[in-house]
Each structure stands twice: as structure tokens, then as C-alpha cells.
Amino acid sequence: MSINSNALSTYKLLKATAEVAEQSLEGRIQHYRAHLKSEDKELRTYTQKAAADLLGVNNRTLKRRHDQGDFDHLHIQKGANGHYAYTLSNIFAMADILGINADHRDLEDKLQVIVINSLKGGCGKTTSLVNLAAALATTNIKRYRIGIIDLDPQGSSSSFFPSSEHDPITVGDLMRDCIELEENETWEQLVADSFQKTHIPNIRILPSGMDDFYFEHETATELKESSSYEQTRHYHKLKERVIEPVKDEFDIILIDTAPSLNFMFYNALMASTAMLIPVHPEAVDFDANNKYLKRLGEIYHTVAALGHEGWDFMQFLVTNYVKGNHSQRDIVKDVRTAFGRQVMSYPINHSSAITASSSSFNTIFDQKTSDSLASRESLLRAQENIKDVVDELEMLIRSNWASTQSSLD
Ligand SMILES: Nc1ncnc2c1ncn2[C@@H]1O[C@H](COP(=O)(O)OP(=O)(O)OP(=O)(O)O)[C@@H](O)[C@H]1O
Ligand SMILES: [Mg+2]
């Protein structure tokens, strides 16, 4: 086959561009790594009052328990001002000492696997996911065991929760079966270890990597060569190879996805128990969302025919909403008229605190108000807003856990 000479020049240009891009990317990754080592990334510390609020006890009780020496073995550090500076791990350990039980699901309650997806790039999937996860983990004393799976090879959510390992195992590595087990190691152990600890003690992340893109190509090739679904089970890989082995270690798994309806996304759907669809309230974005929903229905049909058990909930979440903007308000009205109760009650508002913290890959719950680049008011307002969204999400999640439902008997 002969190649047109102009096409050849285009190809050469693309190759040269790709080389430059690769070098630039490598430089940027090194730069991020230097700044984003998990051992350097620390969650904010809490004052005694904030710790008491989180624990739901009064400040005097905490002081008395300190005086009795009940927390001495925790070696809680003091800040420059001589006051205690509690880490979230300290507070969780204090909760155990105070007899405040963690509020996990029972084994019979269903693990919640929530996928966040939209075909619209930049509509706020990652920002919403990382901030919702941080709020679920840090703004209550329930100690939910939260897993994040970054199914987007761009790795944005992985940057918010950096791994301490130089070359961590990625979700694509596990789905593509390219890791060899060590002697005496089981697949379950390998997968569990691949969910890395993060700076938030009750969040673990299974990161993504650029090579995860190969999953698409490899699956397409595998499909050409196979004669039946059972041979490849290519839509079940995330569920069967990655999630089922660790299902008893988590209460909630949140999955970030790329703006694409690719094989990875089919896997996310097959593994999901619920779906969150962010909608950015701009006309073009809402139109794109409506086209996406038609495709989503078609894709879901395929997944359902292969055994998916249905969602516990599917909710639209208005994101990056500029309060006071009339055209956005009209679109939010249209979204609510169209989808009614399937729209989360509160939008995630556009916030300069979210912009500022995202620029250094922090959630708005990572930093103390005094360390934030945004104003204290804006940070507190954004935190209250995300907490409102999380309250509703938590209710949707817990309504699927029989053990957490109060009974009238
Ligand atoms: N509530 C918000 N307030 C301020 N900025 C926001 C908010 N939500 C999203 N953004 C900004 O919008 C941009 C896109 O957001 P984000 O990366 O979360 O989108 P995404 O849907 O994950 O994108 P992609 O499709 O590329 O994965 C980012 O710069 C982010 O900081
Ligand atoms: Mg993203």
C-alpha cells in the first residue's frame, strides 16, 4: 500500500510532535512527583475544639480524658502555639478510646460502587469526585472505608491522592493482567495492596497510568480473535478482577472516568451499583448531555444483557454552578423540569476556593482555612456546599444498607 506524500509529512509531523509531547509530559510528571509525594502531602490538623466537634463530644470531656492520660499513648503533637494539633488518625484513634464505633456497612449490606461519568469533558467529574470523597471521609466520625478507582488514564484524581510508590500498580495493570504474582502471593492480596494508602486515613486509591490506554487497543484485538463473550469477559474485568477481590475492605468505591464511552467505561458500568452524572449548566453542555443520555441507554442495554443487576440510584449533579448567572439558572430549571427528583437537591457551586485548591491538587478539605489561597469565607462556603451535597449522597447510599436503617419497632 502506498502512502500519499502529504500524508507521510503529516505522519512525520505527528511523530515529532508526539516526541516533544512525551518529553514535556515526562518533565511534568517528574515535577508533579517532586511536589506531590504522598509522604509530603499532609491532611490539615484539627484544633481541640474542631476535634471535639467531629467526635461529637464536648471540649471539656476531651480535656478531662487528656488529663487522665487516656490519649497519652497516641503521642499527639502540639503546634507552634503549644496547643494540640490533632491529625485525623489521632481523632479516629480517640473515637475508638471513647467507644464511638465506626459506622461501616454490615457484610450483608451491598458495597456501593458509584461511577461518575459524562461524555462532556471538563464538566467537573474529577473535581466533584475528589471533593465528595474527601467530605465523606473527613467531615463525620463514621470512618467510612472509601476506595477511589481512577479509570481515566489522564490520572487527574490520582494526582489529588498521590501514591507513595514511584511506580504504583494501576487499575489498567490489573485489568490487563500484566502483573505477575510473587511466590505465595494471592491475586486478592495483590489487588488489596494495589489500593494505596493516601493522606486521608480512610481513603485508598487505585491509581491510573498512561499505559492504561492500551486496555482499549488490547480489548479490541482480543475481541477480534475470540468467538464468545465467555472467552474474554471483557466487560467484567473491573468487577471480577479488581472489585470482587477487595469487596469486604470498603463501604463505598467511587470511580472516576474519562469523557469517553470506551471499553473502560463499559467495565465501570458493569461494576457499578449507582451512577452520578455531572451536568455543567451551560447550553452547549446540557445539549451534549442529552445526546450522551441516548448513547448511555444503548450501552446500558448491552451491559444489562450480560448480567448487570441495575442501579440503586442514578442522579444528576449540577456542577460548577455560578450563582446569580441568569442563563445558568434557566438551564438548571430545565434540568430539574426534565429529570425531577433524579437531580441532586444542591448543585456544586462554582467556587474560587475549589479553583485555588485544585490548582495544587488539593481538595477543599485538605487544607486549613489559614493555608488556603482563597479567602476564609470562600473556603467555608464551599465546604458547607459540598457537605450539603454529601448529606444527600450519604442518604442515598445508606438507604441500601439494611443494617443502618432505623426501625419503628
Ligand atoms: N465547583 C467548581 N468551582 C470551580 N472550578 C471548578 C468547579 N468544578 C470544576 N471546576 C474546574 O473546571 C475544570 C474542569 O473540571 P474537572 O477536571 O473536574 O472536569 P472533568 O469532567 O473531570 O474533566 P475531564 O473530562 O477532562 O476528565 C477544572 O479546572 C476545575 O478546577
Ligand atoms: Mg476528570
GROMACS .gro file of C-alpha atoms and ligand atoms in nm:
model
  441
    1MET     CA    1   0.000   0.000   0.000
    2SER     CA    2   0.144   0.337  -0.096
    3ILE     CA    3   0.110   0.635   0.132
    4ASN     CA    4   0.031   0.976  -0.009
    5SER     CA    5   0.337   1.203   0.030
    6ASN     CA    6   0.135   1.469   0.211
    7ALA     CA    7   0.003   1.204   0.450
    8LEU     CA    8   0.361   1.096   0.508
    9SER     CA    9   0.460   1.453   0.601
   10THR     CA   10   0.160   1.472   0.832
   11TYR     CA   11   0.262   1.145   0.990
   12LYS     CA   12   0.620   1.269   1.041
   13LEU     CA   13   0.493   1.592   1.191
   14LEU     CA   14   0.270   1.398   1.431
   15LYS     CA   15   0.557   1.172   1.530
   16ALA     CA   16   0.783   1.468   1.601
   17THR     CA   17   0.505   1.636   1.797
   18ALA     CA   18   0.447   1.319   1.995
   19GLU     CA   19   0.815   1.304   2.089
   20VAL     CA   20   0.811   1.663   2.214
   21ALA     CA   21   0.485   1.596   2.397
   22GLU     CA   22   0.628   1.285   2.560
   23GLN     CA   23   0.933   1.476   2.683
   24SER     CA   24   0.717   1.756   2.813
   25LEU     CA   25   0.488   1.509   2.985
   26GLU     CA   26   0.779   1.323   3.139
   27GLY     CA   27   0.913   1.657   3.271
   28ARG     CA   28   0.576   1.749   3.412
   29ILE     CA   29   0.529   1.409   3.574
   30GLN     CA   30   0.871   1.442   3.739
   31HIS     CA   31   0.771   1.790   3.852
   32TYR     CA   32   0.442   1.667   3.997
   33ARG     CA   33   0.614   1.376   4.166
   34ALA     CA   34   0.861   1.610   4.330
   35HIS     CA   35   0.571   1.816   4.461
   36LEU     CA   36   0.316   1.551   4.516
   37LYS     CA   37   0.487   1.278   4.711
   38SER     CA   38   0.231   1.127   4.943
   39GLU     CA   39   0.471   1.138   5.237
   40ASP     CA   40   0.489   1.516   5.191
   41LYS     CA   41   0.119   1.561   5.144
   42GLU     CA   42  -0.048   1.607   5.476
   43LEU     CA   43  -0.407   1.648   5.567
   44ARG     CA   44  -0.479   1.955   5.779
   45THR     CA   45  -0.464   1.914   6.155
   46TYR     CA   46  -0.754   1.994   6.388
   47THR     CA   47  -0.773   2.214   6.698
   48GLN     CA   48  -0.915   2.067   7.019
   49LYS     CA   49  -1.249   2.234   6.952
   50ALA     CA   50  -1.262   2.105   6.595
   51ALA     CA   51  -1.167   1.755   6.717
   52ALA     CA   52  -1.438   1.769   6.984
   53ASP     CA   53  -1.694   1.883   6.722
   54LEU     CA   54  -1.600   1.599   6.489
   55LEU     CA   55  -1.615   1.346   6.772
   56GLY     CA   56  -1.949   1.487   6.889
   57VAL     CA   57  -1.828   1.529   7.247
   58ASN     CA   58  -1.777   1.846   7.440
   59ASN     CA   59  -1.445   2.016   7.472
   60ARG     CA   60  -1.433   1.963   7.848
   61THR     CA   61  -1.472   1.587   7.809
   62LEU     CA   62  -1.170   1.581   7.579
   63LYS     CA   63  -0.968   1.788   7.823
   64ARG     CA   64  -1.058   1.556   8.111
   65ARG     CA   65  -0.964   1.245   7.912
   66HIS     CA   66  -0.631   1.413   7.828
   67ASP     CA   67  -0.575   1.490   8.198
   68GLN     CA   68  -0.649   1.126   8.285
   69GLY     CA   69  -0.378   1.024   8.039
   70ASP     CA   70  -0.623   0.827   7.819
   71PHE     CA   71  -0.467   0.959   7.498
   72ASP     CA   72  -0.102   0.965   7.609
   73HIS     CA   73  -0.003   0.663   7.400
   74LEU     CA   74  -0.122   0.841   7.083
   75HIS     CA   75   0.166   1.092   7.119
   76ILE     CA   76  -0.046   1.375   6.980
   77GLN     CA   77   0.175   1.656   6.854
   78LYS     CA   78   0.144   2.015   6.963
   79GLY     CA   79   0.155   2.310   6.725
   80ALA     CA   80   0.377   2.617   6.749
   81ASN     CA   81   0.116   2.779   6.976
   82GLY     CA   82   0.153   2.496   7.231
   83HIS     CA   83  -0.198   2.361   7.165
   84TYR     CA   84  -0.274   2.012   7.045
   85ALA     CA   85  -0.279   1.971   6.666
   86TYR     CA   86  -0.478   1.654   6.607
   87THR     CA   87  -0.442   1.454   6.287
   88LEU     CA   88  -0.748   1.275   6.155
   89SER     CA   89  -0.578   0.945   6.250
   90ASN     CA   90  -0.544   1.078   6.608
   91ILE     CA   91  -0.914   1.165   6.611
   92PHE     CA   92  -1.013   0.822   6.478
   93ALA     CA   93  -0.799   0.656   6.749
   94MET     CA   94  -0.955   0.883   7.013
   95ALA     CA   95  -1.300   0.780   6.888
   96ASP     CA   96  -1.207   0.415   6.949
   97ILE     CA   97  -1.090   0.502   7.301
   98LEU     CA   98  -1.412   0.696   7.366
   99GLY     CA   99  -1.620   0.398   7.248
  100ILE     CA  100  -1.753   0.576   6.939
  101ASN     CA  101  -1.789   0.292   6.692
  102ALA     CA  102  -1.709   0.320   6.325
  103ASP     CA  103  -2.031   0.314   6.125
  104HIS     CA  104  -1.947   0.068   5.847
  105ARG     CA  105  -2.192  -0.134   5.644
  106ASP     CA  106  -2.257  -0.493   5.753
  107LEU     CA  107  -2.125  -0.767   5.530
  108GLU     CA  108  -2.480  -0.836   5.403
  109ASP     CA  109  -2.519  -0.470   5.300
  110LYS     CA  110  -2.422  -0.403   4.943
  111LEU     CA  111  -2.086  -0.242   4.869
  112GLN     CA  112  -2.167   0.085   4.693
  113VAL     CA  113  -1.982   0.131   4.367
  114ILE     CA  114  -2.061   0.476   4.235
  115VAL     CA  115  -1.948   0.576   3.888
  116ILE     CA  116  -1.917   0.938   3.788
  117ASN     CA  117  -1.940   0.985   3.416
  118SER     CA  118  -2.037   1.221   3.140
  119LEU     CA  119  -1.925   1.235   2.783
  120LYS     CA  120  -1.869   1.606   2.824
  121GLY     CA  121  -1.504   1.677   2.903
  122GLY     CA  122  -1.433   1.927   3.177
  123CYS     CA  123  -1.783   1.919   3.328
  124GLY     CA  124  -1.645   1.863   3.678
  125LYS     CA  125  -1.629   1.484   3.715
  126THR     CA  126  -1.291   1.473   3.888
  127THR     CA  127  -1.338   1.789   4.095
  128SER     CA  128  -1.673   1.665   4.221
  129LEU     CA  129  -1.546   1.314   4.290
  130VAL     CA  130  -1.237   1.409   4.489
  131ASN     CA  131  -1.417   1.671   4.697
  132LEU     CA  132  -1.716   1.445   4.766
  133ALA     CA  133  -1.481   1.163   4.866
  134ALA     CA  134  -1.285   1.391   5.099
  135ALA     CA  135  -1.606   1.522   5.256
  136LEU     CA  136  -1.748   1.172   5.306
  137ALA     CA  137  -1.422   1.068   5.469
  138THR     CA  138  -1.336   1.366   5.686
  139THR     CA  139  -1.648   1.553   5.790
  140ASN     CA  140  -1.804   1.285   6.009
  141ILE     CA  141  -1.680   1.029   6.258
  142LYS     CA  142  -1.826   0.727   6.078
  143ARG     CA  143  -1.487   0.626   5.931
  144TYR     CA  144  -1.634   0.503   5.602
  145ARG     CA  145  -1.383   0.288   5.419
  146ILE     CA  146  -1.361   0.462   5.085
  147GLY     CA  147  -1.188   0.341   4.770
  148ILE     CA  148  -1.126   0.557   4.465
  149ILE     CA  149  -1.059   0.394   4.131
  150ASP     CA  150  -0.914   0.626   3.871
  151LEU     CA  151  -1.035   0.484   3.544
  152ASP     CA  152  -0.913   0.785   3.347
  153PRO     CA  153  -0.558   0.732   3.216
  154GLN     CA  154  -0.510   1.110   3.236
  155GLY     CA  155  -0.480   1.043   3.608
  156SER     CA  156  -0.640   1.358   3.744
  157SER     CA  157  -0.788   1.202   4.056
  158SER     CA  158  -0.463   1.011   4.111
  159SER     CA  159  -0.290   1.350   4.136
  160PHE     CA  160  -0.519   1.455   4.421
  161PHE     CA  161  -0.433   1.136   4.610
  162PRO     CA  162  -0.070   1.069   4.518
  163SER     CA  163   0.083   0.734   4.590
  164SER     CA  164   0.400   0.695   4.795
  165GLU     CA  165   0.533   0.445   4.540
  166HIS     CA  166   0.738   0.558   4.245
  167ASP     CA  167   0.570   0.323   4.000
  168PRO     CA  168   0.244   0.204   4.155
  169ILE     CA  169   0.034  -0.074   4.009
  170THR     CA  170  -0.252   0.083   3.816
  171VAL     CA  171  -0.609  -0.024   3.758
  172GLY     CA  172  -0.517  -0.088   3.393
  173ASP     CA  173  -0.231  -0.317   3.500
  174LEU     CA  174  -0.478  -0.529   3.697
  175MET     CA  175  -0.743  -0.533   3.425
  176ARG     CA  176  -0.486  -0.612   3.156
  177ASP     CA  177  -0.339  -0.891   3.365
  178CYS     CA  178   0.018  -0.770   3.323
  179ILE     CA  179   0.142  -0.824   3.679
  180GLU     CA  180   0.299  -1.149   3.787
  181LEU     CA  181   0.224  -1.279   4.132
  182GLU     CA  182   0.513  -1.323   4.372
  183GLU     CA  183   0.566  -1.663   4.527
  184ASN     CA  184   0.290  -1.737   4.783
  185GLU     CA  185   0.107  -1.417   4.687
  186THR     CA  186  -0.261  -1.444   4.603
  187TRP     CA  187  -0.446  -1.229   4.350
  188GLU     CA  188  -0.662  -1.095   4.634
  189GLN     CA  189  -0.351  -0.975   4.821
  190LEU     CA  190  -0.204  -0.817   4.512
  191VAL     CA  191  -0.524  -0.626   4.438
  192ALA     CA  192  -0.568  -0.520   4.801
  193ASP     CA  193  -0.209  -0.392   4.812
  194SER     CA  194  -0.262  -0.202   4.487
  195PHE     CA  195  -0.521   0.018   4.659
  196GLN     CA  196  -0.267   0.263   4.801
  197LYS     CA  197  -0.295   0.448   5.127
  198THR     CA  198  -0.348   0.822   5.089
  199HIS     CA  199  -0.304   1.129   5.310
  200ILE     CA  200  -0.664   1.072   5.427
  201PRO     CA  201  -0.656   0.766   5.652
  202ASN     CA  202  -0.987   0.616   5.538
  203ILE     CA  203  -0.938   0.671   5.164
  204ARG     CA  204  -0.736   0.434   4.947
  205ILE     CA  205  -0.678   0.484   4.577
  206LEU     CA  206  -0.617   0.254   4.285
  207PRO     CA  207  -0.441   0.495   4.050
  208SER     CA  208  -0.433   0.506   3.673
  209GLY     CA  209  -0.136   0.537   3.442
  210MET     CA  210  -0.080   0.638   3.080
  211ASP     CA  211  -0.033   0.274   2.977
  212ASP     CA  212  -0.392   0.205   3.084
  213PHE     CA  213  -0.486   0.341   2.740
  214TYR     CA  214  -0.360   0.012   2.596
  215PHE     CA  215  -0.659  -0.162   2.752
  216GLU     CA  216  -0.872  -0.026   2.467
  217HIS     CA  217  -0.648  -0.149   2.191
  218GLU     CA  218  -0.582  -0.486   2.353
  219THR     CA  219  -0.951  -0.547   2.416
  220ALA     CA  220  -1.035  -0.468   2.054
  221THR     CA  221  -0.772  -0.719   1.938
  222GLU     CA  222  -0.889  -0.980   2.187
  223LEU     CA  223  -1.245  -0.938   2.061
  224LYS     CA  224  -1.145  -0.997   1.700
  225GLU     CA  225  -0.985  -1.325   1.795
  226SER     CA  226  -1.249  -1.459   2.030
  227SER     CA  227  -1.563  -1.645   1.938
  228SER     CA  228  -1.770  -1.597   2.253
  229TYR     CA  229  -1.814  -1.349   2.538
  230GLU     CA  230  -1.724  -1.615   2.793
  231GLN     CA  231  -1.376  -1.641   2.641
  232THR     CA  232  -1.292  -1.278   2.715
  233ARG     CA  233  -1.549  -1.144   2.964
  234HIS     CA  234  -1.404  -0.810   2.857
  235TYR     CA  235  -1.677  -0.601   3.025
  236HIS     CA  236  -1.644  -0.788   3.354
  237LYS     CA  237  -1.272  -0.729   3.415
  238LEU     CA  238  -1.304  -0.439   3.656
  239LYS     CA  239  -1.581  -0.609   3.852
  240GLU     CA  240  -1.432  -0.956   3.867
  241ARG     CA  241  -1.057  -0.894   3.870
  242VAL     CA  242  -1.042  -0.571   4.071
  243ILE     CA  243  -1.353  -0.508   4.281
  244GLU     CA  244  -1.469  -0.851   4.390
  245PRO     CA  245  -1.132  -0.942   4.547
  246VAL     CA  246  -1.147  -0.638   4.779
  247LYS     CA  247  -1.521  -0.600   4.824
  248ASP     CA  248  -1.512  -0.665   5.200
  249GLU     CA  249  -1.250  -0.393   5.259
  250PHE     CA  250  -1.466  -0.099   5.153
  251ASP     CA  251  -1.804   0.058   5.218
  252ILE     CA  252  -1.800   0.286   4.917
  253ILE     CA  253  -1.599   0.279   4.596
  254LEU     CA  254  -1.603   0.588   4.374
  255ILE     CA  255  -1.494   0.551   4.013
  256ASP     CA  256  -1.369   0.846   3.809
  257THR     CA  257  -1.394   0.801   3.433
  258ALA     CA  258  -1.264   0.960   3.116
  259PRO     CA  259  -1.505   1.160   2.896
  260SER     CA  260  -1.540   0.862   2.668
  261LEU     CA  261  -1.770   0.566   2.618
  262ASN     CA  262  -1.480   0.324   2.576
  263PHE     CA  263  -1.422  -0.031   2.698
  264MET     CA  264  -1.307   0.101   3.035
  265PHE     CA  265  -1.643   0.274   3.069
  266TYR     CA  266  -1.837  -0.045   2.987
  267ASN     CA  267  -1.635  -0.205   3.267
  268ALA     CA  268  -1.725   0.078   3.503
  269LEU     CA  269  -2.093   0.033   3.418
  270MET     CA  270  -2.078  -0.342   3.473
  271ALA     CA  271  -1.918  -0.289   3.815
  272SER     CA  272  -2.148  -0.002   3.919
  273THR     CA  273  -2.428  -0.005   4.171
  274ALA     CA  274  -2.508   0.362   4.114
  275MET     CA  275  -2.437   0.645   3.875
  276LEU     CA  276  -2.369   1.016   3.917
  277ILE     CA  277  -2.390   1.232   3.606
  278PRO     CA  278  -2.244   1.582   3.642
  279VAL     CA  279  -2.415   1.848   3.435
  280HIS     CA  280  -2.245   2.182   3.381
  281PRO     CA  281  -2.532   2.428   3.334
  282GLU     CA  282  -2.427   2.584   3.005
  283ALA     CA  283  -2.646   2.545   2.696
  284VAL     CA  284  -2.392   2.354   2.487
  285ASP     CA  285  -2.310   2.127   2.780
  286PHE     CA  286  -2.674   2.049   2.854
  287ASP     CA  287  -2.738   1.968   2.486
  288ALA     CA  288  -2.432   1.743   2.482
  289ASN     CA  289  -2.558   1.577   2.799
  290ASN     CA  290  -2.892   1.497   2.638
  291LYS     CA  291  -2.721   1.335   2.340
  292TYR     CA  292  -2.498   1.140   2.578
  293LEU     CA  293  -2.802   1.003   2.762
  294LYS     CA  294  -2.932   0.838   2.446
  295ARG     CA  295  -2.596   0.663   2.397
  296LEU     CA  296  -2.582   0.570   2.764
  297GLY     CA  297  -2.916   0.392   2.735
  298GLU     CA  298  -2.790   0.189   2.438
  299ILE     CA  299  -2.469   0.095   2.617
  300TYR     CA  300  -2.653   0.006   2.933
  301HIS     CA  301  -2.869  -0.234   2.733
  302THR     CA  302  -2.557  -0.430   2.635
  303VAL     CA  303  -2.433  -0.438   2.993
  304ALA     CA  304  -2.775  -0.543   3.126
  305ALA     CA  305  -2.796  -0.826   2.875
  306LEU     CA  306  -2.464  -0.952   3.012
  307GLY     CA  307  -2.590  -0.967   3.369
  308HIS     CA  308  -2.579  -0.621   3.531
  309GLU     CA  309  -2.826  -0.607   3.821
  310GLY     CA  310  -2.947  -0.247   3.788
  311TRP     CA  311  -2.861   0.070   3.978
  312ASP     CA  312  -2.966   0.159   4.328
  313PHE     CA  313  -2.973   0.520   4.216
  314MET     CA  314  -2.889   0.741   3.920
  315GLN     CA  315  -2.857   1.110   3.997
  316PHE     CA  316  -2.770   1.420   3.801
  317LEU     CA  317  -2.543   1.660   3.982
  318VAL     CA  318  -2.529   2.021   3.867
  319THR     CA  319  -2.164   2.127   3.883
  320ASN     CA  320  -1.965   2.446   3.871
  321TYR     CA  321  -2.286   2.648   3.901
  322VAL     CA  322  -2.235   3.022   3.903
  323LYS     CA  323  -2.494   3.158   4.142
  324GLY     CA  324  -2.668   3.467   4.013
  325ASN     CA  325  -2.599   3.385   3.650
  326HIS     CA  326  -2.940   3.404   3.482
  327SER     CA  327  -2.874   3.180   3.189
  328GLN     CA  328  -2.728   2.910   3.416
  329ARG     CA  329  -3.030   2.939   3.643
  330ASP     CA  330  -3.262   2.885   3.345
  331ILE     CA  331  -3.070   2.577   3.245
  332VAL     CA  332  -3.079   2.436   3.597
  333LYS     CA  333  -3.458   2.489   3.584
  334ASP     CA  334  -3.469   2.295   3.256
  335VAL     CA  335  -3.258   2.017   3.409
  336ARG     CA  336  -3.493   1.993   3.707
  337THR     CA  337  -3.805   2.006   3.489
  338ALA     CA  338  -3.666   1.729   3.272
  339PHE     CA  339  -3.525   1.496   3.536
  340GLY     CA  340  -3.718   1.589   3.852
  341ARG     CA  341  -3.609   1.402   4.162
  342GLN     CA  342  -3.319   1.249   3.982
  343VAL     CA  343  -3.137   1.579   4.016
  344MET     CA  344  -2.945   1.622   4.342
  345SER     CA  345  -3.109   1.891   4.555
  346TYR     CA  346  -2.797   2.104   4.581
  347PRO     CA  347  -2.565   2.193   4.293
  348ILE     CA  348  -2.191   2.214   4.346
  349ASN     CA  349  -2.139   2.586   4.313
  350HIS     CA  350  -1.855   2.747   4.126
  351SER     CA  351  -1.606   2.845   4.393
  352SER     CA  352  -1.276   3.030   4.394
  353ALA     CA  353  -1.173   2.804   4.684
  354ILE     CA  354  -1.221   2.497   4.462
  355THR     CA  355  -1.025   2.663   4.181
  356ALA     CA  356  -0.744   2.756   4.420
  357SER     CA  357  -0.714   2.420   4.592
  358SER     CA  358  -0.749   2.223   4.265
  359SER     CA  359  -0.456   2.415   4.117
  360SER     CA  360  -0.232   2.246   4.374
  361PHE     CA  361  -0.426   1.917   4.357
  362ASN     CA  362  -0.587   1.964   4.694
  363THR     CA  363  -0.948   1.911   4.788
  364ILE     CA  364  -1.110   2.188   4.987
  365PHE     CA  365  -1.096   1.963   5.294
  366ASP     CA  366  -0.718   1.906   5.279
  367GLN     CA  367  -0.606   2.245   5.398
  368LYS     CA  368  -0.659   2.462   5.699
  369THR     CA  369  -0.851   2.778   5.626
  370SER     CA  370  -0.535   2.977   5.700
  371ASP     CA  371  -0.334   2.783   5.438
  372SER     CA  372  -0.585   2.821   5.161
  373LEU     CA  373  -0.509   3.051   4.869
  374ALA     CA  374  -0.875   3.153   4.869
  375SER     CA  375  -1.042   3.365   5.134
  376ARG     CA  376  -1.157   3.201   5.455
  377GLU     CA  377  -1.520   3.287   5.372
  378SER     CA  378  -1.499   3.133   5.030
  379LEU     CA  379  -1.340   2.813   5.165
  380LEU     CA  380  -1.600   2.775   5.440
  381ARG     CA  381  -1.883   2.844   5.195
  382ALA     CA  382  -1.752   2.582   4.952
  383GLN     CA  383  -1.710   2.329   5.234
  384GLU     CA  384  -2.069   2.386   5.352
  385ASN     CA  385  -2.192   2.347   4.995
  386ILE     CA  386  -2.008   2.016   4.941
  387LYS     CA  387  -2.129   1.892   5.281
  388ASP     CA  388  -2.490   1.958   5.174
  389VAL     CA  389  -2.435   1.753   4.859
  390VAL     CA  390  -2.266   1.477   5.058
  391ASP     CA  391  -2.552   1.460   5.311
  392GLU     CA  392  -2.788   1.371   5.031
  393LEU     CA  393  -2.542   1.130   4.871
  394GLU     CA  394  -2.488   0.961   5.207
  395MET     CA  395  -2.864   0.919   5.247
  396LEU     CA  396  -2.889   0.759   4.904
  397ILE     CA  397  -2.601   0.526   4.990
  398ARG     CA  398  -2.727   0.431   5.335
  399SER     CA  399  -3.080   0.361   5.211
  400ASN     CA  400  -2.924   0.049   5.055
  401TRP     CA  401  -2.779  -0.074   5.383
  402ALA     CA  402  -3.047  -0.252   5.583
  403SER     CA  403  -2.828  -0.254   5.894
  404THR     CA  404  -2.820   0.127   5.908
  405GLN     CA  405  -3.196   0.178   5.879
  406SER     CA  406  -3.373   0.264   6.199
  407SER     CA  407  -3.677   0.056   6.270
  408LEU     CA  408  -4.003   0.176   6.422
  409ASP     CA  409  -4.030  -0.137   6.639
  410LIG     N1  410  -1.718   2.385   4.150
  410LIG     C1  411  -1.612   2.430   4.083
  410LIG     N2  412  -1.558   2.551   4.115
  410LIG     C2  413  -1.452   2.599   4.048
  410LIG     N3  414  -1.390   2.533   3.948
  410LIG     C3  415  -1.438   2.412   3.912
  410LIG     C4  416  -1.551   2.354   3.977
  410LIG     N4  417  -1.577   2.234   3.919
  410LIG     C5  418  -1.484   2.218   3.823
  410LIG     N5  419  -1.400   2.324   3.818
  410LIG     C6  420  -1.287   2.344   3.727
  410LIG     O1  421  -1.327   2.306   3.595
  410LIG     C7  422  -1.222   2.238   3.529
  410LIG     C8  423  -1.267   2.101   3.482
  410LIG     O2  424  -1.302   2.024   3.595
  410LIG     P1  425  -1.268   1.868   3.606
  410LIG     O3  426  -1.126   1.840   3.574
  410LIG     O4  427  -1.320   1.822   3.736
  410LIG     O5  428  -1.360   1.813   3.489
  410LIG     P2  429  -1.365   1.664   3.432
  410LIG     O6  430  -1.507   1.641   3.391
  410LIG     O7  431  -1.306   1.568   3.529
  410LIG     O8  432  -1.271   1.676   3.305
  410LIG     P3  433  -1.221   1.557   3.210
  410LIG     O9  434  -1.340   1.525   3.122
  410LIG    O10  435  -1.107   1.615   3.135
  410LIG    O11  436  -1.184   1.443   3.298
  410LIG     C9  437  -1.106   2.233   3.628
  410LIG    O12  438  -1.019   2.339   3.600
  410LIG    C10  439  -1.172   2.253   3.763
  410LIG    O13  440  -1.085   2.313   3.858
  411MG      MG  441  -1.153   1.426   3.501
   0.00000   0.00000   0.00000
